[in-house]
Coordinates of C-alpha atoms and ligand atoms in Angstrom, one line a residue:
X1 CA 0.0 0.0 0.0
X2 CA 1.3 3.6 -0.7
X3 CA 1.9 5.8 1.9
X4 CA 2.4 9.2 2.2
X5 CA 3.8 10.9 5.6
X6 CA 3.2 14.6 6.2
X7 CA 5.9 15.8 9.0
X8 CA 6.0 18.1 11.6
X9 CA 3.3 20.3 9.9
X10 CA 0.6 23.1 11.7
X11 CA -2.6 20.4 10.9
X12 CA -6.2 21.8 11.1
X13 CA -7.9 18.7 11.3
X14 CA -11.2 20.1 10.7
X15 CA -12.8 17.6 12.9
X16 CA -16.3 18.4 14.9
X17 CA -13.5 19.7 17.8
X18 CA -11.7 21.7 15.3
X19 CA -8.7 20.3 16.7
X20 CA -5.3 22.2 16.0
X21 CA -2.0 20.2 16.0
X22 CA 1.3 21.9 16.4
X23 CA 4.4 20.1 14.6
X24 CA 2.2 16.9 14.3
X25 CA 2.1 14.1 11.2
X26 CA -0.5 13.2 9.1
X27 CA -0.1 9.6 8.1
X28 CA -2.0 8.3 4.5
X29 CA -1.9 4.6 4.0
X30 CA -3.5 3.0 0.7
X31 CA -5.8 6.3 0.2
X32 CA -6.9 6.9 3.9
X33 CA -5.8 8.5 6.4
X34 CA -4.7 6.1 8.8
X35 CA -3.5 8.2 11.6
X36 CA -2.9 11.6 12.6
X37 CA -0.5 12.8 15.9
X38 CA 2.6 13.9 16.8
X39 CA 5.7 11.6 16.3
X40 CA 4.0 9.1 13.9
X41 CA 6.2 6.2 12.7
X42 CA 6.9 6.2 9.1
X43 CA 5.8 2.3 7.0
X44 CA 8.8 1.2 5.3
X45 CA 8.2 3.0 1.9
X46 CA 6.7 5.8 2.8
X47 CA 7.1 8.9 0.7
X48 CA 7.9 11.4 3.6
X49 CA 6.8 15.5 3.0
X50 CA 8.7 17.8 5.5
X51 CA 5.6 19.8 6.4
X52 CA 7.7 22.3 8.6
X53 CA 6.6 25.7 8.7
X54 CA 3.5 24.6 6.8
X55 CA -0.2 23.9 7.4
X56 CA -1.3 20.8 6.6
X57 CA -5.4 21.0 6.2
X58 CA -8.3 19.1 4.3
X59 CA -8.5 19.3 1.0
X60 CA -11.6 22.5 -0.3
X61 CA -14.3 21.9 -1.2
X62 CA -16.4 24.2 -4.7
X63 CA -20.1 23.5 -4.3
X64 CA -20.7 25.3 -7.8
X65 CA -18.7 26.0 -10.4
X66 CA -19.2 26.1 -14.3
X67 CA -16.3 24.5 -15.5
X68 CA -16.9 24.6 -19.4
X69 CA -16.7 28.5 -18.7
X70 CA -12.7 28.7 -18.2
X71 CA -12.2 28.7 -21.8
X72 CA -13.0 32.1 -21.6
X73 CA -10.9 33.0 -18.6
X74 CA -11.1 36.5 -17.3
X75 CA -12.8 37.4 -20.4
X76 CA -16.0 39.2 -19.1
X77 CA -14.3 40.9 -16.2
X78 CA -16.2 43.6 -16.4
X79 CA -19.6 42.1 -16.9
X80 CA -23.0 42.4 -15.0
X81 CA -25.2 39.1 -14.9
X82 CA -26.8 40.8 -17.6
X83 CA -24.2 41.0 -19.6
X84 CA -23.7 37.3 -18.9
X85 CA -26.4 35.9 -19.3
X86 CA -27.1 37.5 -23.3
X87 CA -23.5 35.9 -23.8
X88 CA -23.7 32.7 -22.6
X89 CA -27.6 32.2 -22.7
X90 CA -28.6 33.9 -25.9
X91 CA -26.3 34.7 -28.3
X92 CA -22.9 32.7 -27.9
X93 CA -23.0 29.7 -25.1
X94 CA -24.6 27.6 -28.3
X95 CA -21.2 28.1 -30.3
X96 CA -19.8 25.6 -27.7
X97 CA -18.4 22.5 -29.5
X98 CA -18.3 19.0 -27.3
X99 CA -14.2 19.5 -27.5
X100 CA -14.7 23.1 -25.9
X101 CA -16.5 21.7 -23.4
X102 CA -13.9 19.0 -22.8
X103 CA -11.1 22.0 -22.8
X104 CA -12.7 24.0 -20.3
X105 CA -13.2 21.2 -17.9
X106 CA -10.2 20.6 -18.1
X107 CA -8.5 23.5 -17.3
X108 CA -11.0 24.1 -14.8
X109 CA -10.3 20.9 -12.8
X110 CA -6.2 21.6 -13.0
X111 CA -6.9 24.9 -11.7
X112 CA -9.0 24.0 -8.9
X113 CA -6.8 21.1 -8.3
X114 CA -3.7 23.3 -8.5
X115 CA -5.2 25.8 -5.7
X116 CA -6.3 22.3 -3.4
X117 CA -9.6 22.2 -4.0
X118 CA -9.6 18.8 -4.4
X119 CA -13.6 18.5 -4.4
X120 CA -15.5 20.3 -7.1
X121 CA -18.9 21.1 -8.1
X122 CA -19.4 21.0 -12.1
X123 CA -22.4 23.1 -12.7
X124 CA -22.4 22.3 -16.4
X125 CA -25.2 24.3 -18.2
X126 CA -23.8 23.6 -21.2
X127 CA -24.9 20.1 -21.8
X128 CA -26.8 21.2 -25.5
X129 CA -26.1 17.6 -26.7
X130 CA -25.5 13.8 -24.8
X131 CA -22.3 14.5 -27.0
X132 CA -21.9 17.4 -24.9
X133 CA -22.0 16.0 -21.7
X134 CA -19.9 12.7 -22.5
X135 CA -16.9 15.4 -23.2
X136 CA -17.5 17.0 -19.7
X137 CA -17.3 13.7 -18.0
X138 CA -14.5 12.4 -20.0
X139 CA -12.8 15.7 -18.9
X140 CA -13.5 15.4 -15.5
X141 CA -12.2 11.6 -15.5
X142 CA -9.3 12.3 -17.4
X143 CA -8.3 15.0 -14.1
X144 CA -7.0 12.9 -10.9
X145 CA -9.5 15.1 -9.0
X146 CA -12.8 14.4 -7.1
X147 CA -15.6 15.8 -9.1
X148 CA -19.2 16.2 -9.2
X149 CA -21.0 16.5 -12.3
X150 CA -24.0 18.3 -12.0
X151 CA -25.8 18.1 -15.4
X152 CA -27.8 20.8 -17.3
X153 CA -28.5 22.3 -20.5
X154 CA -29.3 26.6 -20.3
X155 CA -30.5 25.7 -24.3
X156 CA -33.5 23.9 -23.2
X157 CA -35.9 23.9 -20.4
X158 CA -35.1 21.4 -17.5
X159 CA -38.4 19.4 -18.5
X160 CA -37.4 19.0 -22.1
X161 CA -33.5 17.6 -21.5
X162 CA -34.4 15.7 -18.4
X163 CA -36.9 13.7 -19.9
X164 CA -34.9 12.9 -23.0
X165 CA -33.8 9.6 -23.5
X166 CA -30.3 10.8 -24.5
X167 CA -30.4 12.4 -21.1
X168 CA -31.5 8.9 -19.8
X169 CA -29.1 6.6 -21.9
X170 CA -25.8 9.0 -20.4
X171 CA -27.2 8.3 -16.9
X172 CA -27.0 5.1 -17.8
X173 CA -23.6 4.5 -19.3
X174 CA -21.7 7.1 -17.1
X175 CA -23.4 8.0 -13.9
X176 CA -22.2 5.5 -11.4
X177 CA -18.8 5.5 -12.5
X178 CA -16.2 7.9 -10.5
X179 CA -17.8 10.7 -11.0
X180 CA -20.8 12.2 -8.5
X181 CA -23.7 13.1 -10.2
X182 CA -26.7 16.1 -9.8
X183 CA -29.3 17.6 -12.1
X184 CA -28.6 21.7 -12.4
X185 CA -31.4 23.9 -13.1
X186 CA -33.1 26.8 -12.2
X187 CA -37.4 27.4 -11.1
X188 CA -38.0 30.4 -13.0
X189 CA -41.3 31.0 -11.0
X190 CA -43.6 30.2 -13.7
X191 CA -47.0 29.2 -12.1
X192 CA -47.0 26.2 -14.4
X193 CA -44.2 24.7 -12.6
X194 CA -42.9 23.0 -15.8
X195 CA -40.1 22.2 -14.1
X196 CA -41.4 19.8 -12.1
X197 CA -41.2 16.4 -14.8
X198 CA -37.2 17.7 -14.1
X199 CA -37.5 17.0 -10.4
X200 CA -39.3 13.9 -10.5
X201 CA -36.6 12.5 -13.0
X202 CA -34.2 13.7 -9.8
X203 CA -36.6 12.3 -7.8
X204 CA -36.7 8.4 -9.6
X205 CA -32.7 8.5 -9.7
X206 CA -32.4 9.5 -6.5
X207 CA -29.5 12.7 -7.3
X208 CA -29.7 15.9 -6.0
X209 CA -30.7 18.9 -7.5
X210 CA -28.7 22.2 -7.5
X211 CA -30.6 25.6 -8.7
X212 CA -29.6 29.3 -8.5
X213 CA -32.0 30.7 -6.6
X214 CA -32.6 34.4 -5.1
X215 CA -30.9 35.7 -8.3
X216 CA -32.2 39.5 -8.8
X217 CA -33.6 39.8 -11.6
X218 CA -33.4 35.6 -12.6
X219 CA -35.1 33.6 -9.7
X220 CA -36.9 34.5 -6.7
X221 CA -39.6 33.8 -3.6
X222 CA -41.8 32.0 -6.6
X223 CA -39.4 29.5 -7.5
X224 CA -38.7 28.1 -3.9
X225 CA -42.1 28.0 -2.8
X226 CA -43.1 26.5 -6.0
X227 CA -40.4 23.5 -5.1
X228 CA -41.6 23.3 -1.3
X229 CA -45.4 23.0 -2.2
X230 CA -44.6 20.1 -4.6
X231 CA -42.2 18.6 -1.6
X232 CA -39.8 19.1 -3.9
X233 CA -37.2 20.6 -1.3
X234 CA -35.2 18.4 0.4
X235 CA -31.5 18.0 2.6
X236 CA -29.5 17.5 -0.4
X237 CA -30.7 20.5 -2.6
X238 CA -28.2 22.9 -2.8
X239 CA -29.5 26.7 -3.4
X240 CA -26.9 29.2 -5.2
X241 CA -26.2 32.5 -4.2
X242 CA -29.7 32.3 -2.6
X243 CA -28.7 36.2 -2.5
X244 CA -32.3 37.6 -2.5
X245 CA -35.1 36.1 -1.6
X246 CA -37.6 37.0 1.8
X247 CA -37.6 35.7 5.1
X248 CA -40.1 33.1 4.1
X249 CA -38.0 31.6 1.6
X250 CA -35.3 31.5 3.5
X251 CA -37.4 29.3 7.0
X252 CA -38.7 27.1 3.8
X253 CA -34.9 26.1 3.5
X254 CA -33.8 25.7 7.0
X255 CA -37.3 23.4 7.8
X256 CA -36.3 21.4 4.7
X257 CA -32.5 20.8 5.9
X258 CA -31.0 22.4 2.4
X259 CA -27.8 24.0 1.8
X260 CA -26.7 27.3 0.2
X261 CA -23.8 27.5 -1.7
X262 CA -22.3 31.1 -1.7
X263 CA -20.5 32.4 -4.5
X264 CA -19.4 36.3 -3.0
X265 CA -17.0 37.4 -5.6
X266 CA -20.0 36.4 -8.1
X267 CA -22.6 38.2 -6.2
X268 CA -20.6 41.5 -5.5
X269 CA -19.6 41.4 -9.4
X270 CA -22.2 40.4 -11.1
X271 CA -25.5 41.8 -8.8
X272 CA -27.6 38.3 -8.1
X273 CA -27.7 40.1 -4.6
X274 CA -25.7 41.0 -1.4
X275 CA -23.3 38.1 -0.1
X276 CA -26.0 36.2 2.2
X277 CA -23.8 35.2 5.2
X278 CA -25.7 37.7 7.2
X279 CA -29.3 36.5 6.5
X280 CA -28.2 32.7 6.1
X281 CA -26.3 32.8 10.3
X282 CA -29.7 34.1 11.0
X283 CA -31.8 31.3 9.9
X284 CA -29.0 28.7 10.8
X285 CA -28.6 27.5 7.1
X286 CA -25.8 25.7 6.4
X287 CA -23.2 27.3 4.2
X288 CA -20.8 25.7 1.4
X289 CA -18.3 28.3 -0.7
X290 CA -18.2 28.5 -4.5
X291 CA -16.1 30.5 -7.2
X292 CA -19.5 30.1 -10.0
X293 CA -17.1 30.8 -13.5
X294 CA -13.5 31.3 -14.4
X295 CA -15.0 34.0 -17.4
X296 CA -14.7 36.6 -14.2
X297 CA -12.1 35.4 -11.3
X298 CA -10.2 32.3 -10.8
X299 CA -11.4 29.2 -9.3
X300 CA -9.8 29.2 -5.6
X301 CA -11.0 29.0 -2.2
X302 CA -8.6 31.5 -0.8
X303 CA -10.5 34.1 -2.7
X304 CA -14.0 32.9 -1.7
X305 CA -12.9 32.9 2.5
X306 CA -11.6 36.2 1.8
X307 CA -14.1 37.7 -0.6
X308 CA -16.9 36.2 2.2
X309 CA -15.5 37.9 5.4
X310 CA -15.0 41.1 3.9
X311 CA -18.5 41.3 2.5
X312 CA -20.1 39.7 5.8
X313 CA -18.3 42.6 8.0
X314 CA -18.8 45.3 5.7
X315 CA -22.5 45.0 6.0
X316 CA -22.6 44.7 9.2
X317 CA -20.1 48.1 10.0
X318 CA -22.2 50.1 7.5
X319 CA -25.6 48.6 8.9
X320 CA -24.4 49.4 12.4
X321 CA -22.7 53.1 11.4
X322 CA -26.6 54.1 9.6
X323 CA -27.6 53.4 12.9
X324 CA -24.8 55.3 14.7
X325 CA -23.3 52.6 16.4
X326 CA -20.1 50.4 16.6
X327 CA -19.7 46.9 16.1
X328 CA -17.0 46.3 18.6
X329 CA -17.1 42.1 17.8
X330 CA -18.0 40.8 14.3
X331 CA -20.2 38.1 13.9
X332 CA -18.0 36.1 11.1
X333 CA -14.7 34.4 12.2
X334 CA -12.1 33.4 9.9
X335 CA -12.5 29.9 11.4
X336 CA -15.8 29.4 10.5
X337 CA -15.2 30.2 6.4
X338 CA -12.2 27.6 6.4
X339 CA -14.9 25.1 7.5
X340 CA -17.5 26.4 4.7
X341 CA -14.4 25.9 2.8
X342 CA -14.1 22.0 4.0
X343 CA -16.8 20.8 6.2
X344 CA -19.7 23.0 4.4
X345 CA -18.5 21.1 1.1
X346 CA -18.9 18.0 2.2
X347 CA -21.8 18.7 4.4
X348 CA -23.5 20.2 1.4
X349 CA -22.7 17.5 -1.1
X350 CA -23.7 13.9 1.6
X351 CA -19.5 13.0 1.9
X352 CA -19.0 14.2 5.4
X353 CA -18.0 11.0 6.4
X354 CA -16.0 10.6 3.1
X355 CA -13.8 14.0 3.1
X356 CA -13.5 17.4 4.8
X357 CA -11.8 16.6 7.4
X358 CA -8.7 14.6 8.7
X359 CA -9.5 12.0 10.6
X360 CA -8.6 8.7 10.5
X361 CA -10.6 6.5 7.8
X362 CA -11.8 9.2 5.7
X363 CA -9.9 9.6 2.0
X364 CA -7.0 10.9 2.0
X365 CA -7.4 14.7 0.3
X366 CA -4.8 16.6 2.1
X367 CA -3.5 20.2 1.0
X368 CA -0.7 21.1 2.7
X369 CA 0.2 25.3 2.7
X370 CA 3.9 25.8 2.9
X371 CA 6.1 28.3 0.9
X372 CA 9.4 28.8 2.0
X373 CA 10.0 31.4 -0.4
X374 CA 6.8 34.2 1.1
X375 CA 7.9 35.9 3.5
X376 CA 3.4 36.0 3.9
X377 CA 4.1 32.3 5.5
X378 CA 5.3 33.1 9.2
X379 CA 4.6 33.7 11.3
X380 CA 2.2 31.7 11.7
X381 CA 0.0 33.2 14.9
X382 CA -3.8 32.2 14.0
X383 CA -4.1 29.5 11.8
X384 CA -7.4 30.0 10.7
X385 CA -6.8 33.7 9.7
X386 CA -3.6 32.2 8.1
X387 CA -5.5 30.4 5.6
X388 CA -8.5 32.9 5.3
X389 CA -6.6 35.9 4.9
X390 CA -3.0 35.3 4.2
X391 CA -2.2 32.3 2.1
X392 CA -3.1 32.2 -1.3
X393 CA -2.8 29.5 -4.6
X394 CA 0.7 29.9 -4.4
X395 CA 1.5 28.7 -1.4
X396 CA 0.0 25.2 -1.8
X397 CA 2.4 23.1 -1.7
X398 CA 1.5 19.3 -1.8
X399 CA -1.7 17.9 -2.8
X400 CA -3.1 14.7 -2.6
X401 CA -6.3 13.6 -3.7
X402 CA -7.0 9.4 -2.5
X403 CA -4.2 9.4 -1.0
X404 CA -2.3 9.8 -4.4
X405 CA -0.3 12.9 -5.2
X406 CA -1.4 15.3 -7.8
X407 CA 0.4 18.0 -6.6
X408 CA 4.1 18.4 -5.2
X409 CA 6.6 20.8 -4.6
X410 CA 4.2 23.7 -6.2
X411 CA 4.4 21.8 -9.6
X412 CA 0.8 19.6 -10.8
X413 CA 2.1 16.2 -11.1
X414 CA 1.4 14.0 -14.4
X415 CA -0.5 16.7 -16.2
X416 CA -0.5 17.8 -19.4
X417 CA -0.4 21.5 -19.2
X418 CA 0.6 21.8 -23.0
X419 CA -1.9 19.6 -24.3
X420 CA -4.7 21.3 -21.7
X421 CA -3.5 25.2 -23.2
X422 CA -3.6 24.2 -26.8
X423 CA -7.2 22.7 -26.5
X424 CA -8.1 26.1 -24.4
X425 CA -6.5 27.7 -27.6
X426 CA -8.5 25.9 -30.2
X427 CA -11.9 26.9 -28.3
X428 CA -10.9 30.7 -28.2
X429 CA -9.9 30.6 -32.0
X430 CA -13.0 28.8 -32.9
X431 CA -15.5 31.8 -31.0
X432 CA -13.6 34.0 -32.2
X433 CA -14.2 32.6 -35.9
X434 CA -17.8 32.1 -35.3
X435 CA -18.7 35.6 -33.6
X436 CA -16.2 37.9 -35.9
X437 CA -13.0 39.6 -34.3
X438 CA -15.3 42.7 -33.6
X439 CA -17.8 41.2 -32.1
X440 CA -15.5 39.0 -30.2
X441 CA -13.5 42.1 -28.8
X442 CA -16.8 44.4 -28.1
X443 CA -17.9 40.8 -25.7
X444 CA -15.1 42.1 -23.3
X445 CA -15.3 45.4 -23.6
X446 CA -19.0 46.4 -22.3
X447 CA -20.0 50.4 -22.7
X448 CA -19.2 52.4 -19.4
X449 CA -22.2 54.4 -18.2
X450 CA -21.8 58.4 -18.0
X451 CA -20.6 59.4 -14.9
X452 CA -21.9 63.1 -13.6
X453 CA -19.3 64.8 -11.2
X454 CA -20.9 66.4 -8.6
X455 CA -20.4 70.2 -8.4
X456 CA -18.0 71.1 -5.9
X457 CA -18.2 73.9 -4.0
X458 CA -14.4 73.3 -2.5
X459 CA -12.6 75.1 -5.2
X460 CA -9.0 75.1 -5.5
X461 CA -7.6 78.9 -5.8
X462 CA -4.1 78.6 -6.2
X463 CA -3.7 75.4 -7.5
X464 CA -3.4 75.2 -11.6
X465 CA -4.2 72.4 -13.8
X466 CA -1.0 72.5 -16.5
Ligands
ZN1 ZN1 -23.6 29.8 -11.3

């Protein structure tokens, strides 16, 4: 059996305690970990990691993220949902090709695997064809990742593609391979409730079902009570962003034991609604992190802890000062977003006994932070702050995923980062070739709105503008 040893590392076990271990070991036999302490004895074999100066923690965990999408990294930074949703939804998501679906999972899973999220969410809306989807999965397999393939087509209604029987022979032939499987639409508040043929096929296979919901402007209050009063709200839906919906939506998904999945650096770019931390504490929700689409930011963790702090404690200083007053202790600790990052992933997604922490007999998906090089890696006073606020993709060092490296010395192991770039290349010259260069470049470059500067009645009088 392969072994891995982790030495004299800072481990956050993420256990129920939250137990922090100075200069312990973190012992991975055959996949699991076997033990975890301080002074652990090496099998013969082992591959040892000097984990000094380092934090050895779970592995993250993306409850939502649209892999096909990094094709087009960064490319509609400054897009609103709006913008967003006339690209992907109306005019140019159908241009996708089953091999730039394939090439944008792919990159997408190195990346996420690169930055230790080791546990990740495909929300793949672009499924137009069962041609489609077999390049997703065969993506996702051909990544030593754990992934999630939550299946779903923004080119038809749910009730049209979930009923299909190409939708039912790819459950079929793929779904209980490696890969996890969920059905990803969205309830669009329609008084019909079409979508509810989508949920019963969830329903009959037994998979979860992942929706945006609270999106302004997209999905609201309709949408979730349409779901509850056809029972179709359960412990294993997970809601995204979830960002604006009332108080009675938001009891409907505490009393039916679902999850949101917040997404911060989507919500405070593109508008689906204000980061709901604040409203979600309130209602005891439970809480998994996302990074939605590479086409905006990249797909790591660190971001989403940071992005979800600052947002949380914003509101509540600017809530507080409109009401003249202080906050002297903020609700929102760094502790608790490293275990949205780890526990709230596999809370969300039914593996909490599988991953999310380190103890002994779950799989071994270990990330450990260390970067001798930063001079942002010591000290190292508060561990959870460390990880929330200071480290950052490029100080994960080793990553292992099953027990089996895929990440060591800050270099992806056994990957093809050539083959991966010229695929992403291939997808960005054929858009490019359907849409027109113009059309192409005006996609990234959206009209800024006038701006009117206030009068000022400080003038400047001996001050010249030369
Ligand atoms: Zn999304």
């Amino acid at each position: 059996m392969d072994a891995v040893l982790f030495r004299n590392g800072l481990v956050l076990t993420m256990d129920d305690a939250h137990t922090v271990l100075p200069g312990a070991d973190v012992l991975v036999v055959g996949g699991r970990i076997a033990e975890v302490g301080v002074g652990l004895t090496a099998p013969p074999g082992a591959t040892e990691i000097d984990a000094t100066g380092g934090i050895v923690m779970p592995g993250m965990i993306d409850t939502h993220r649209h892999l096909w999408q990094t094709a087009m990294r960064g490319y509609g930074a400054d897009w609103t949902l709006t913008q967003y949703f006339v690209w992907y939804y109306l005019e140019s998501g159908r241009h996708f090709r089953p091999e730039d679906i394939y090439a944008g999972n792919v990159l997408g899973a190195l990346e996420a695997l690169d930055a230790g999220v080791t546990t990740t969410v495909d929300w793949s809306h672009g499924l137009q064809t069962p041609q489609h989807a077999d390049a997703a999965a065969d993506a996702l397999e051909s990544v030593p990742g754990r992934f999630v393939l939550a299946y779903g087509n923004i080119q038809q209604g749910p009730w049209e593609w979930a009923t299909s029987p190409g939708f039912r022979d790819f459950v079929e032939r793929r779904m209980r391979g490696r890969l996890g499987f969920q059905m990803a639409f969205d309830v669009t508040g329609d008084p019909a409730f079409p979508e509810r043929a989508a949920f019963e096929v969830a329903r009959e296979l037994d998979v979860p079902v992942t929706t945006h919901a609270g999106v302004w402007g997209a999905t609201n209050d309709d949408g979730i009570r349409l779901m509850h009063e056809h029972g179709f709200m359960t412990p294993s839906t997970i809601y995204v962003h979830a960002a604006t919906l009332s108080g009675d939506s938001y009891q409907r998904i505490a009393a039916t034991g679902g999850s949101v999945s917040v997404s911060t650096e989507s919500e405070q770019s593109a508008g689906q609604g204000y980061p709901p931390t604040w409203q979600l504490r309130d209602h005891g929700i439970p809480v998994s992190l996302s990074m939605d689409t590479s086409v905006w930011w990249s797909g790591d963790l660190f971001s989403a802890m940071r992005a979800t702090l600052g947002a949380d404690r914003s509101r509540e200083h600017l809530q507080a000062h409109g009401r003249a007053e202080t906050v002297t202790h903020v609700h929102l600790r760094a502790e608790q977003v490293v275990d949205w990052a780890t526990r709230g992933g596999s809370r969300a997604l039914g593996l909490d006994g599988v991953v999310g922490s380190l103890q002994p007999g779950r799989a071994a998906d270990v990330v450990l932070l260390r970067n001798d090089n930063s001079p942002v890696m010591f000290p190292i006073l508060n561990p959870y702050g460390h990880v929330a606020f200071q480290a950052q993709r490029g100080d994960v060092h080793t990553v292992l995923v099953d027990g089996r490296i895929v990440k060591r010395d800050h270099k992806l192991v056994g990957v093809d980062l050539g083959k991966a770039r010229a695929d992403v290349e291939r997808t960005v010259e054929h858009l490019i070739a359907i849409m027109g260069p113009d059309a192409w470049q005006k996609g990234m470059n959206p009209d800024i709105p006038a701006t009117k500067i206030l009068d000022n009645p400080y003038t400047y009088t001996e001050w010249t503008n030369t």
